[in-house]
Coordinates of C-alpha atoms and ligand atoms in Angstrom, one line a residue:
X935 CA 138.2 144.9 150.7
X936 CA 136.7 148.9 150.1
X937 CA 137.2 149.4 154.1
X938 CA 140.9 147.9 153.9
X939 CA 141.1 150.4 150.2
X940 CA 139.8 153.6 152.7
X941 CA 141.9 152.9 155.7
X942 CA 144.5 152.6 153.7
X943 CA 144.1 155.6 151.3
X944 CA 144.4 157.8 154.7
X945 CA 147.6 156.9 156.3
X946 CA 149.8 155.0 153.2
X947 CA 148.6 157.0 150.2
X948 CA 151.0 155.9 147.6
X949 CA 150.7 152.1 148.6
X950 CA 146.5 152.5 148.7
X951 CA 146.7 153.6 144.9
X952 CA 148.5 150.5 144.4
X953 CA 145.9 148.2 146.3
X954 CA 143.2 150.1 144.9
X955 CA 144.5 149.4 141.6
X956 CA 144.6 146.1 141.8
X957 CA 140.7 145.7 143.1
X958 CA 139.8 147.5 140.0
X959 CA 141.7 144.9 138.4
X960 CA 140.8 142.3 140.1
X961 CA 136.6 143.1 139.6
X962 CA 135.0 143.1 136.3
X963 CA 132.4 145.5 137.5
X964 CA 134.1 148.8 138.1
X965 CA 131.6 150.4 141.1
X966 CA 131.9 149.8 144.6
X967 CA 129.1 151.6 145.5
X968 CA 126.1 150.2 147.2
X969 CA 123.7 148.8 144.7
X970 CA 120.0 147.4 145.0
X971 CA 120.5 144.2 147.4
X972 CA 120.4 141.4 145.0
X973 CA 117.5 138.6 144.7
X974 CA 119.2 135.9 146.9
X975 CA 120.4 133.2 144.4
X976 CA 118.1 130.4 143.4
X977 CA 119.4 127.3 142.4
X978 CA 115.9 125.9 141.4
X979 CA 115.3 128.9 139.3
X980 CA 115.1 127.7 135.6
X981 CA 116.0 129.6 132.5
X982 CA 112.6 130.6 130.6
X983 CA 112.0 130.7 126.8
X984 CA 111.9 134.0 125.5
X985 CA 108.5 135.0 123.2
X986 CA 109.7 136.5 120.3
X987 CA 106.1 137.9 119.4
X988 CA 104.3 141.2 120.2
X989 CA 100.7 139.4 120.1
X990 CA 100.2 138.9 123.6
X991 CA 98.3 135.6 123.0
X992 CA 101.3 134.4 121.1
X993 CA 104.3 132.6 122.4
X994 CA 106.7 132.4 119.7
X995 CA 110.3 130.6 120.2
X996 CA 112.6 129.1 119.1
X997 CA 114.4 125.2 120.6
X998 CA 117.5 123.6 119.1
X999 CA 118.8 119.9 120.2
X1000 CA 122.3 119.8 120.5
X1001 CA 125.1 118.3 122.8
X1002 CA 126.4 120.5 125.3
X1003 CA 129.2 119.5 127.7
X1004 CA 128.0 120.2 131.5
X1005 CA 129.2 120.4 134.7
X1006 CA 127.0 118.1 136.9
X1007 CA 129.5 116.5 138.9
X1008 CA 132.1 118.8 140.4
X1009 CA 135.2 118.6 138.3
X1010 CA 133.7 116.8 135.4
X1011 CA 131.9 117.0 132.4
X1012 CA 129.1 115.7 130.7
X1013 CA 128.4 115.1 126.9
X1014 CA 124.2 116.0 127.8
X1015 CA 121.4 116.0 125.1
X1016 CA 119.9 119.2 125.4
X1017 CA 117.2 121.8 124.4
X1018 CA 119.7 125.0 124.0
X1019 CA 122.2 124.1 125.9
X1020 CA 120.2 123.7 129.1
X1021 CA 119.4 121.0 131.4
X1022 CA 116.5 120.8 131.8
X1023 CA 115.2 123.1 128.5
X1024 CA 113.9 126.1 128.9
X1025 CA 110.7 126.4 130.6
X1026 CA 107.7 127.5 128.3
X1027 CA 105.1 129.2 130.7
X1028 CA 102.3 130.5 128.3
X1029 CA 98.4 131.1 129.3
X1030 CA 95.7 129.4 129.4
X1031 CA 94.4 129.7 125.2
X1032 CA 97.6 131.2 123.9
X1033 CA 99.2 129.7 120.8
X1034 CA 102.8 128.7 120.9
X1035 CA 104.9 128.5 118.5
X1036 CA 108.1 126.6 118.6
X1037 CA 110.6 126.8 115.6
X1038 CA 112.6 123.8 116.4
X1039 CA 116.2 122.6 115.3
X1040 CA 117.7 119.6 115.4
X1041 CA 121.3 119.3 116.0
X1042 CA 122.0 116.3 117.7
X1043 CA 123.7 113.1 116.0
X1044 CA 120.3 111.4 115.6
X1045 CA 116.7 111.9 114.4
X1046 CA 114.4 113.2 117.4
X1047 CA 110.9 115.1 117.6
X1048 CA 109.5 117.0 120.5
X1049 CA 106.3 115.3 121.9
X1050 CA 104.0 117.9 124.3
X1051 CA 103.5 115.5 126.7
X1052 CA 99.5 115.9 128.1
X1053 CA 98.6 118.5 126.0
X1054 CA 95.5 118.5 123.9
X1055 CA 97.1 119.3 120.6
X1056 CA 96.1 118.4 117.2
X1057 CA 97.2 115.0 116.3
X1058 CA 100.0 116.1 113.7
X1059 CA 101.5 118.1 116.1
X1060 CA 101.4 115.3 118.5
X1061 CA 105.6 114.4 117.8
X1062 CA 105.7 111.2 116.9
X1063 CA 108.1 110.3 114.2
X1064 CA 106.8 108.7 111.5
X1065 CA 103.1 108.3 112.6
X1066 CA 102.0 112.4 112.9
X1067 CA 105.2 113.9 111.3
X1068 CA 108.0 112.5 109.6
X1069 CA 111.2 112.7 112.3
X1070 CA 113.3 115.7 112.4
X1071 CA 117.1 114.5 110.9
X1072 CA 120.2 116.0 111.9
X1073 CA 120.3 119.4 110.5
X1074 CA 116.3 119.5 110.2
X1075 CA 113.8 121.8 111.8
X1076 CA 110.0 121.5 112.2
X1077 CA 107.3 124.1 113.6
X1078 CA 105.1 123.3 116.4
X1079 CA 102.1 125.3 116.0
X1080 CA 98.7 125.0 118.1
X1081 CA 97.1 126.4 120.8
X1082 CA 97.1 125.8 124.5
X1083 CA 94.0 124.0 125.6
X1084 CA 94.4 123.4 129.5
X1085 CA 95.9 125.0 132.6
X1086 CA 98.3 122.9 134.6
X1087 CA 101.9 121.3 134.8
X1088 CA 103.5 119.6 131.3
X1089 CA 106.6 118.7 129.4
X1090 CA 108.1 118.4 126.7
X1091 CA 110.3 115.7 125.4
X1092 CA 111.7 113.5 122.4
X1093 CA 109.7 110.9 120.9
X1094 CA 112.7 109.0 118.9
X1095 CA 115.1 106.5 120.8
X1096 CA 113.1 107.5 124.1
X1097 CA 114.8 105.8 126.7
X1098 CA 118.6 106.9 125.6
X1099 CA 117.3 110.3 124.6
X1100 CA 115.2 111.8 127.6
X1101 CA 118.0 109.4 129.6
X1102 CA 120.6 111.4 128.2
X1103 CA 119.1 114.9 129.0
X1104 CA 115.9 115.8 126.4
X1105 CA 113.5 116.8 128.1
X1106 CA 112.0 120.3 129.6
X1107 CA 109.0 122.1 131.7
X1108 CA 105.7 123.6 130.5
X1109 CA 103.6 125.7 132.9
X1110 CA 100.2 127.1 131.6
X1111 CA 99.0 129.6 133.7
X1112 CA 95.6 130.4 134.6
X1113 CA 95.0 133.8 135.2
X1114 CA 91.7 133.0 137.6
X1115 CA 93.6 131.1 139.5
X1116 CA 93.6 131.5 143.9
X1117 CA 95.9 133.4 145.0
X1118 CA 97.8 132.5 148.3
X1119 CA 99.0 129.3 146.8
X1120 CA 102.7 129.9 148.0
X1121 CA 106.2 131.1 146.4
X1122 CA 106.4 128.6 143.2
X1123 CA 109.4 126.7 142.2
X1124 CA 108.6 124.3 139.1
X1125 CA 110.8 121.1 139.9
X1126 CA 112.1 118.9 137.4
X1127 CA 112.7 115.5 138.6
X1128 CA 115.0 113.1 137.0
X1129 CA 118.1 110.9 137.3
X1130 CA 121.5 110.4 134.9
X1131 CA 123.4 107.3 134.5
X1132 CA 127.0 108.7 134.6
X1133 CA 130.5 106.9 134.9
X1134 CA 132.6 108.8 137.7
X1135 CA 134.6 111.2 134.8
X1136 CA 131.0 112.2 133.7
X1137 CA 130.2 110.5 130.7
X1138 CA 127.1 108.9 130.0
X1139 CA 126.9 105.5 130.8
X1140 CA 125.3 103.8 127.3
X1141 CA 121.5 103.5 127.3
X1142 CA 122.0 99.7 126.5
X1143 CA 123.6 99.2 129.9
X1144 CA 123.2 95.8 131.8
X1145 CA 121.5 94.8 128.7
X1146 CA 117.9 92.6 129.3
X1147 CA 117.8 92.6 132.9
X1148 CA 118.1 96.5 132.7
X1149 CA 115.4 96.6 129.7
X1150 CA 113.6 95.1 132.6
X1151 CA 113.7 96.4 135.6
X1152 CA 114.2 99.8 133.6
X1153 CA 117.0 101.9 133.9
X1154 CA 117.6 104.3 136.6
X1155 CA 120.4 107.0 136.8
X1156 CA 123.1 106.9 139.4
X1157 CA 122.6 110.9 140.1
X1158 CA 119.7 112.2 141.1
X1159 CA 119.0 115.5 139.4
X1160 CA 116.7 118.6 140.4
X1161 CA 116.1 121.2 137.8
X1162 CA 119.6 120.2 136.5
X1163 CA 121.3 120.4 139.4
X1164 CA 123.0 117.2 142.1
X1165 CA 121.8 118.1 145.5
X1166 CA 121.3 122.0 145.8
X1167 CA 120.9 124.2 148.8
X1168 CA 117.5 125.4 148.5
X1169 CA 117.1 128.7 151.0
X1170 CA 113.7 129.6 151.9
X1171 CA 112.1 131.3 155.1
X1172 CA 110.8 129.2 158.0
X1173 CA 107.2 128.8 157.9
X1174 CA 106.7 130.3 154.2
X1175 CA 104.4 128.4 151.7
X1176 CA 106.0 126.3 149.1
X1177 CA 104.1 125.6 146.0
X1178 CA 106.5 122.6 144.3
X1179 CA 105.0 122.0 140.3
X1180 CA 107.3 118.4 140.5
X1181 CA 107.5 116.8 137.2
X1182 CA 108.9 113.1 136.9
X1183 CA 111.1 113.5 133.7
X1184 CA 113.3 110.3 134.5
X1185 CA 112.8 107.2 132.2
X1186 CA 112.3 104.8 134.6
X1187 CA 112.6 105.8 138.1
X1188 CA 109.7 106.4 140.0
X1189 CA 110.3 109.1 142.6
X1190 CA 108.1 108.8 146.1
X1191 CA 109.1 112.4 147.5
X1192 CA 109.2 113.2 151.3
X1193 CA 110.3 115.5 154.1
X1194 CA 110.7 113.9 157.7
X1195 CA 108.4 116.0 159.7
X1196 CA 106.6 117.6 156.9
X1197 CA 103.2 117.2 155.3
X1198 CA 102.1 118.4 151.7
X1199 CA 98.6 119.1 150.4
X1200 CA 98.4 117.9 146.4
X1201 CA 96.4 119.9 144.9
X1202 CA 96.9 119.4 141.4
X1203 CA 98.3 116.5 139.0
X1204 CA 98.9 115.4 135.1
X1205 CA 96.0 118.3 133.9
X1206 CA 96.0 121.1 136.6
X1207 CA 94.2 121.0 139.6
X1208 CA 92.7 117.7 141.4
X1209 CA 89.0 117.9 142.4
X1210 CA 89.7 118.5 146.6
X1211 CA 93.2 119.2 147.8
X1212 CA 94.6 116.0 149.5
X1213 CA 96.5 115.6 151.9
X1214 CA 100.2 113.4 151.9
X1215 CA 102.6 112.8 154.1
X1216 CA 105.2 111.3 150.9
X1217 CA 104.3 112.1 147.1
X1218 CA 104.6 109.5 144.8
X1219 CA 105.1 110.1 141.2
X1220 CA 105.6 107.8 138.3
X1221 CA 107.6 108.5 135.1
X1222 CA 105.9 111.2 133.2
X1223 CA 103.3 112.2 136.1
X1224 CA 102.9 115.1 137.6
X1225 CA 101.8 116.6 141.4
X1226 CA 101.8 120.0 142.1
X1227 CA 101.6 120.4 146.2
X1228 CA 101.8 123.4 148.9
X1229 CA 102.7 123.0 152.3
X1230 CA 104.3 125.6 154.9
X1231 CA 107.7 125.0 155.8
X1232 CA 108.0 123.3 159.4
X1233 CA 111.4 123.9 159.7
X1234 CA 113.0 126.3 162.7
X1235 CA 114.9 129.1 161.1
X1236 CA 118.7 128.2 160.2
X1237 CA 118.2 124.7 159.9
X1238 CA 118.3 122.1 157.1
X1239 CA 116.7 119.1 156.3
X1240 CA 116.9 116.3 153.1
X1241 CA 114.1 116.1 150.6
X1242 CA 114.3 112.6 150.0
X1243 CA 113.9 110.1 147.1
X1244 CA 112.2 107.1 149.1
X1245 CA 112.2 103.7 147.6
X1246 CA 109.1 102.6 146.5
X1247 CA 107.5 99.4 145.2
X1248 CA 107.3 99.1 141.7
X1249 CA 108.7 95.3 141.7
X1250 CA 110.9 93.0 142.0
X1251 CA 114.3 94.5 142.8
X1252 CA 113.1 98.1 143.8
X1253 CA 112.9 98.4 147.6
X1254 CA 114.8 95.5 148.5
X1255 CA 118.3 96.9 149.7
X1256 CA 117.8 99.9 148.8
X1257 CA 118.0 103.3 150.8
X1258 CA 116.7 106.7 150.5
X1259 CA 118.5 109.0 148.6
X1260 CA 119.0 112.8 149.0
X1261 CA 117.0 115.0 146.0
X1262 CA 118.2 118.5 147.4
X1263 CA 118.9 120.0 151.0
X1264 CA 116.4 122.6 152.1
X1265 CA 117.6 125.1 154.3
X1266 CA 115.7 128.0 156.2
X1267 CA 117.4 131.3 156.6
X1268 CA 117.6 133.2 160.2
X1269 CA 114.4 135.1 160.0
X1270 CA 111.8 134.3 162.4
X1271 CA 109.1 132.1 161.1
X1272 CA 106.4 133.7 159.1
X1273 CA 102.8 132.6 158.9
X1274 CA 101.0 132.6 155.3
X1275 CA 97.3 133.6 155.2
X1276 CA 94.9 130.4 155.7
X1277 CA 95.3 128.2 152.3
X1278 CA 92.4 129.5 150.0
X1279 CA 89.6 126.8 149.1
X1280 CA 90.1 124.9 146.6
X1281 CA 87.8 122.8 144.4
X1282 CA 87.0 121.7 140.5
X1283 CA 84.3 120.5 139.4
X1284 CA 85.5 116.9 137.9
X1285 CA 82.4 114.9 136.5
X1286 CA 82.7 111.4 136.0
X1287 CA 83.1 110.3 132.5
X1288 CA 79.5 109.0 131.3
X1289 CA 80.7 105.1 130.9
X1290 CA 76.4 104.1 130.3
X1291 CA 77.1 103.3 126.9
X1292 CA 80.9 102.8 126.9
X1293 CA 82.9 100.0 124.8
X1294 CA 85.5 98.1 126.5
X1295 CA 89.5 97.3 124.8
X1296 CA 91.5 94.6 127.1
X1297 CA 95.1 95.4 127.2
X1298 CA 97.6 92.7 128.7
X1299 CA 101.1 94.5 129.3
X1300 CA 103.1 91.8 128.6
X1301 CA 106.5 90.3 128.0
X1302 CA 108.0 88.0 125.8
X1303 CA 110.9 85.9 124.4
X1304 CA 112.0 87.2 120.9
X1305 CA 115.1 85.2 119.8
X1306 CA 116.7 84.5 123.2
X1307 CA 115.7 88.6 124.0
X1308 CA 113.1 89.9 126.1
X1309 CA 110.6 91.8 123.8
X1310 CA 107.6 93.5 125.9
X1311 CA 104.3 94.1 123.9
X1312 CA 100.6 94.6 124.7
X1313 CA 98.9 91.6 124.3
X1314 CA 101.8 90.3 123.5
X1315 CA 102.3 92.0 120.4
X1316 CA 105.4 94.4 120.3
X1317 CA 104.4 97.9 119.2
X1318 CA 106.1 97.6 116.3
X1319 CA 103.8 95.0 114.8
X1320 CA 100.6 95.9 116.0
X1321 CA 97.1 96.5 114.8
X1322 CA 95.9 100.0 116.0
X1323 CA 92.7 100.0 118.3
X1324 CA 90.0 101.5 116.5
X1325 CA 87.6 104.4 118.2
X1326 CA 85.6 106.8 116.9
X1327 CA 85.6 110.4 117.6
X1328 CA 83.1 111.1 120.4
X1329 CA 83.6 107.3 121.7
X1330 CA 83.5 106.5 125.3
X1331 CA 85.9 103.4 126.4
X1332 CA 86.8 101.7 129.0
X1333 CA 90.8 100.4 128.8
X1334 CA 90.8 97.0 131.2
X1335 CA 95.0 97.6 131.8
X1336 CA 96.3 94.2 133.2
X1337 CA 99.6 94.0 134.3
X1338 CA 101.4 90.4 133.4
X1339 CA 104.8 91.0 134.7
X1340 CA 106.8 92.0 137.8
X1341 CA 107.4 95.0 137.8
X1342 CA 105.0 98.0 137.2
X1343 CA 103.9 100.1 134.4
X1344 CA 103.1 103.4 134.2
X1345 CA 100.6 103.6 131.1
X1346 CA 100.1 107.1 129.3
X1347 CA 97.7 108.1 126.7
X1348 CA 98.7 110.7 124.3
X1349 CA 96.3 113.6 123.1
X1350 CA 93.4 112.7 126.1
X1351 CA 93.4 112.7 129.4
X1352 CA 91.3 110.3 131.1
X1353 CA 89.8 108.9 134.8
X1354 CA 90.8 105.9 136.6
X1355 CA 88.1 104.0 137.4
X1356 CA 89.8 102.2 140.1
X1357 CA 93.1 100.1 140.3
X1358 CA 93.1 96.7 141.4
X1359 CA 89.1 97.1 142.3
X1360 CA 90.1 100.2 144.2
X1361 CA 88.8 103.6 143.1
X1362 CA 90.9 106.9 143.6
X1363 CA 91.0 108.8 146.6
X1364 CA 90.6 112.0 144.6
X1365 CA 88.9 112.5 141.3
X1366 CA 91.3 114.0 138.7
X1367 CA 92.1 113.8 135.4
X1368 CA 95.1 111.9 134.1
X1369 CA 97.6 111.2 131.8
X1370 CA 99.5 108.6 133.0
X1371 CA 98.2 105.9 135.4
X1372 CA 100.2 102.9 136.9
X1373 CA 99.5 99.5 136.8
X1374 CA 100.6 97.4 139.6
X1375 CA 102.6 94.2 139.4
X1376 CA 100.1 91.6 138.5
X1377 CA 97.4 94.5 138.8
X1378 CA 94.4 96.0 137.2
X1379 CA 93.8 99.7 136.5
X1380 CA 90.5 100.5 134.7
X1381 CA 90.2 104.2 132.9
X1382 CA 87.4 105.5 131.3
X1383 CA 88.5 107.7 128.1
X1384 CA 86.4 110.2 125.8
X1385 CA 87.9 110.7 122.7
X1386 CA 86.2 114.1 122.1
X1387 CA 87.6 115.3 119.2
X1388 CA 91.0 115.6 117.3
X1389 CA 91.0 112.1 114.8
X1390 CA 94.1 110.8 114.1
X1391 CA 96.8 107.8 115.3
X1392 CA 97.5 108.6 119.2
X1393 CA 100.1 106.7 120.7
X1394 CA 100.0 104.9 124.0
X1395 CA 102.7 102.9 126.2
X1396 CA 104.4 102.2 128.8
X1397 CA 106.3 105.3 130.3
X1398 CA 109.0 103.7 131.3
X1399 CA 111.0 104.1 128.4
X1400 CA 112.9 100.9 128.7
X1401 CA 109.9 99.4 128.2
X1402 CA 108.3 101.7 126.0
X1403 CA 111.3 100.9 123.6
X1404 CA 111.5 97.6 124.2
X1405 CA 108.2 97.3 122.4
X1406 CA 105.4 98.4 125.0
X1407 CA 103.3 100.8 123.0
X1408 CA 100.3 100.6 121.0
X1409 CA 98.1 103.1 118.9
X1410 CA 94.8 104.0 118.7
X1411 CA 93.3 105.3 115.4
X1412 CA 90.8 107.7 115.7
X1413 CA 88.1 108.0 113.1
X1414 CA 85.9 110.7 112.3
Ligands
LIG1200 CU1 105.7 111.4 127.5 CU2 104.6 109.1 124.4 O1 105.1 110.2 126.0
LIG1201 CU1 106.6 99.4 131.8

């Protein structure tokens, strides 16, 4: 357009004013000069929340809940449960020891809380309606108050109506930086992984859908999601380190994660980094876990290639007729291929949890038959009805975690992190600290778990959130 304006202004003045009118017009902006070039869009790049205090060791914001109608399928729109409007919520990235504050609002049509999933916060700031803080009603607000204890990959989500909640949107990143961390890691894009169940005008499919057999199974979206968004173009220069922070915010789905051709190095997981990196060729992470991975793009320059959802095993129903599905297209630009510095060593100290003088709790996930209804429980007890399990603070246990049905169960703690002793008689490949663990079909996954400090009722369950709310949770209360 500005060379057609010039040429024109020479030979036709009178008709170039015209033109030239009508590209001022026509632009909101009224230069045409040159600017700085522009960052190249991002469509992984997330919306941040803004710190509304001076102290530098304070992060002070501010979330509200509310239902804001987006566009995730071209042409339509969706009625999404969101954190300010955004899908996912703002991410918080604080520091290592800062103290966040979050003024929160609620403005959706129900009760909710916000739970900080994996970090170590005191228990009454835990957000878990009606067992650390009484739930926040329509109109209501509560402040979450405490300080950052751990470096690593979070989120944050509702702790009311789970399933149809985090399934209809709720949930958003938490990055806490460590300053002394290597360098070299790679350019980082913090990936939110989940899934929506939408009908083809956009609206929500109800949480209730398919009724038992989906309770089940656990329900999974029809639309894959990545930071919000259904199957971006992600641009990035061939050869050039990736650091992906992947979180598994969908309710039930479990996402393995691969690249033909490609290999990743995880080198962190639920609570920051993992004792040696390790080496994948496919990712796998269960509801509510985390991986955080580098790898070096082995893509030509301007070429594409899927990063997939791969179906993977979690019972009866999951693999069989199923096919991959594509996450987001990645894409290199026309540069030639750059080569990043050697990846720095990396390695934490992770000592094994002291089990010498360790108790042992047996916990059956199991399901039931409640009036004609499937009911799901541990030891075969819904949550609902439960006895806590009793530890004292400074206690060392062992959870036996034995899977009775056929499908598997990703089993979180809240407020600890703990090890896995082995699954199914099998210990890790990697020593790390966890927050989430799954438990096979018909399988066995030991943990050992301190309970250091911080007394008070701590929630555990299932993470699938079908399951969770179909009864699959229990609470341990934690006595001085
Ligand atoms: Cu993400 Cu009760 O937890
Ligand atoms: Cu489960």
């Amino acid at each position: 357009m500005p060379s057609a304006v010039g040429r024109a202004r020479r030979t036709f003045e009178p008709f170039a004013r015209v033109l030239l009118a009508l590209v001022l017009v026509a632009c909101s902006g009224p230069t045409h000069e040159p600017g700085p070039p522009e960052a190249p869009y991002d469509p992984l790049a997330l919306p941040e929340a803004v710190d509304s205090n001076p102290d530098p060791h304070i992060f002070e914001t501010t979330l509200e809940a509310r239902v804001e109608n987006l566009e995730l399928i071209a042409g339509t729109t969706t009625p999404v449960w969101t954190y300010d409007g955004l899908l996912p919520g703002p991410l918080i990235r604080v520091a290592v020891g800062d103290r966040l504050i979050v003024h929160f609002t609620n403005d959706l049509p129900e009760e909710t809380t916000i739970h900080w999933h994996g970090l170590r916060i005191p228990n009454d700031m835990d957000g878990v309606p009606d067992v650390t803080q009484p739930g926040v009603m329509p109109g209501g607000s509560f402040t979450y108050d405490f300080t950052v204890p751990d470096a690593g990959t979070y989120w944050y989500h509702p702790h009311y109506d789970s399933a149809e909640q985090v399934g209809y949107g709720l949930y958003g990143p938490i990055v806490v930086t460590d300053p002394n961390e290597p360098k070299d890691l790679g350019s980082e894009h913090v990936l939110v992984l989940s899934d929506m169940n939408l009908n083809p005008d956009g609206s929500l499919i109800p949480g209730d859908d398919a009724g038992d057999l989906g309770t089940l199974f656990g329900r999974e979206g029809n639309t894959f999601l990545v930071n919000g968004k259904v199957n971006p173009l992600v641009t990035v220069p061939s050869g050039s380190r990736q650091r992906w922070r992947m979180i598994n915010a969908a309710k039930s789905r479990y996402y393995q994660v691969g690249i033909q051709g490609q290999t990743f190095t995880r080198i962190g997981g639920d609570d920051g980094f993992i004792a040696a990196p390790q080496p994948l060729d496919r990712v796998v992470i269960t509801p509510a876990q985390r991986a955080d991975v580098v790898f070096d793009v082995a893509l030509p320059p301007s070429s594409q290639v899927p990063v997939l959802w791969i179906p993977y095993d979690r019972g009866f129903g999951s693999v069989e007729f199923r096919n991959s599905a594509t996450i987001f297209t990645l894409a290199t630009d026309d540069h030639a291929p750059v080569t990043p510095p050697p990846l720095p060593a990396l390695s934490r100290d992770i000592e094994p949890i002291d089990v010498s003088s360790a108790t042992t709790q047996y916990l059956q996930l199991t399901e039931n038959d409640q009036d004609g209804h499937v009911m799901l429980g541990i030891n075969g007890v819904p949550g609902s009805q439960a006895q806590p399990l009793m530890a004292g603070v400074g206690d060392t246990q062992i959870w036996v975690v034995e899977n009775t049905m056929d499908w598997s169960h990703p089993f979180h703690i809240h407020g600890f992190f703990f090890q896995v002793l082995d699954t199914n008689g099998v210990p890790p490949a990697v020593a790390e600290w966890r927050d989430t663990a799954d438990v096979t079909v018909y399988g066995t996954t030991r943990l050992a778990v301190k309970f250091t400090d911080r007394p008070g009722m701590w929630m555990f369950h299932c993470h699938i959130l079908d399951h969770a709310d179909a009864g699959m949770m229990g609470m341990v209360h934690l006595h001085p």
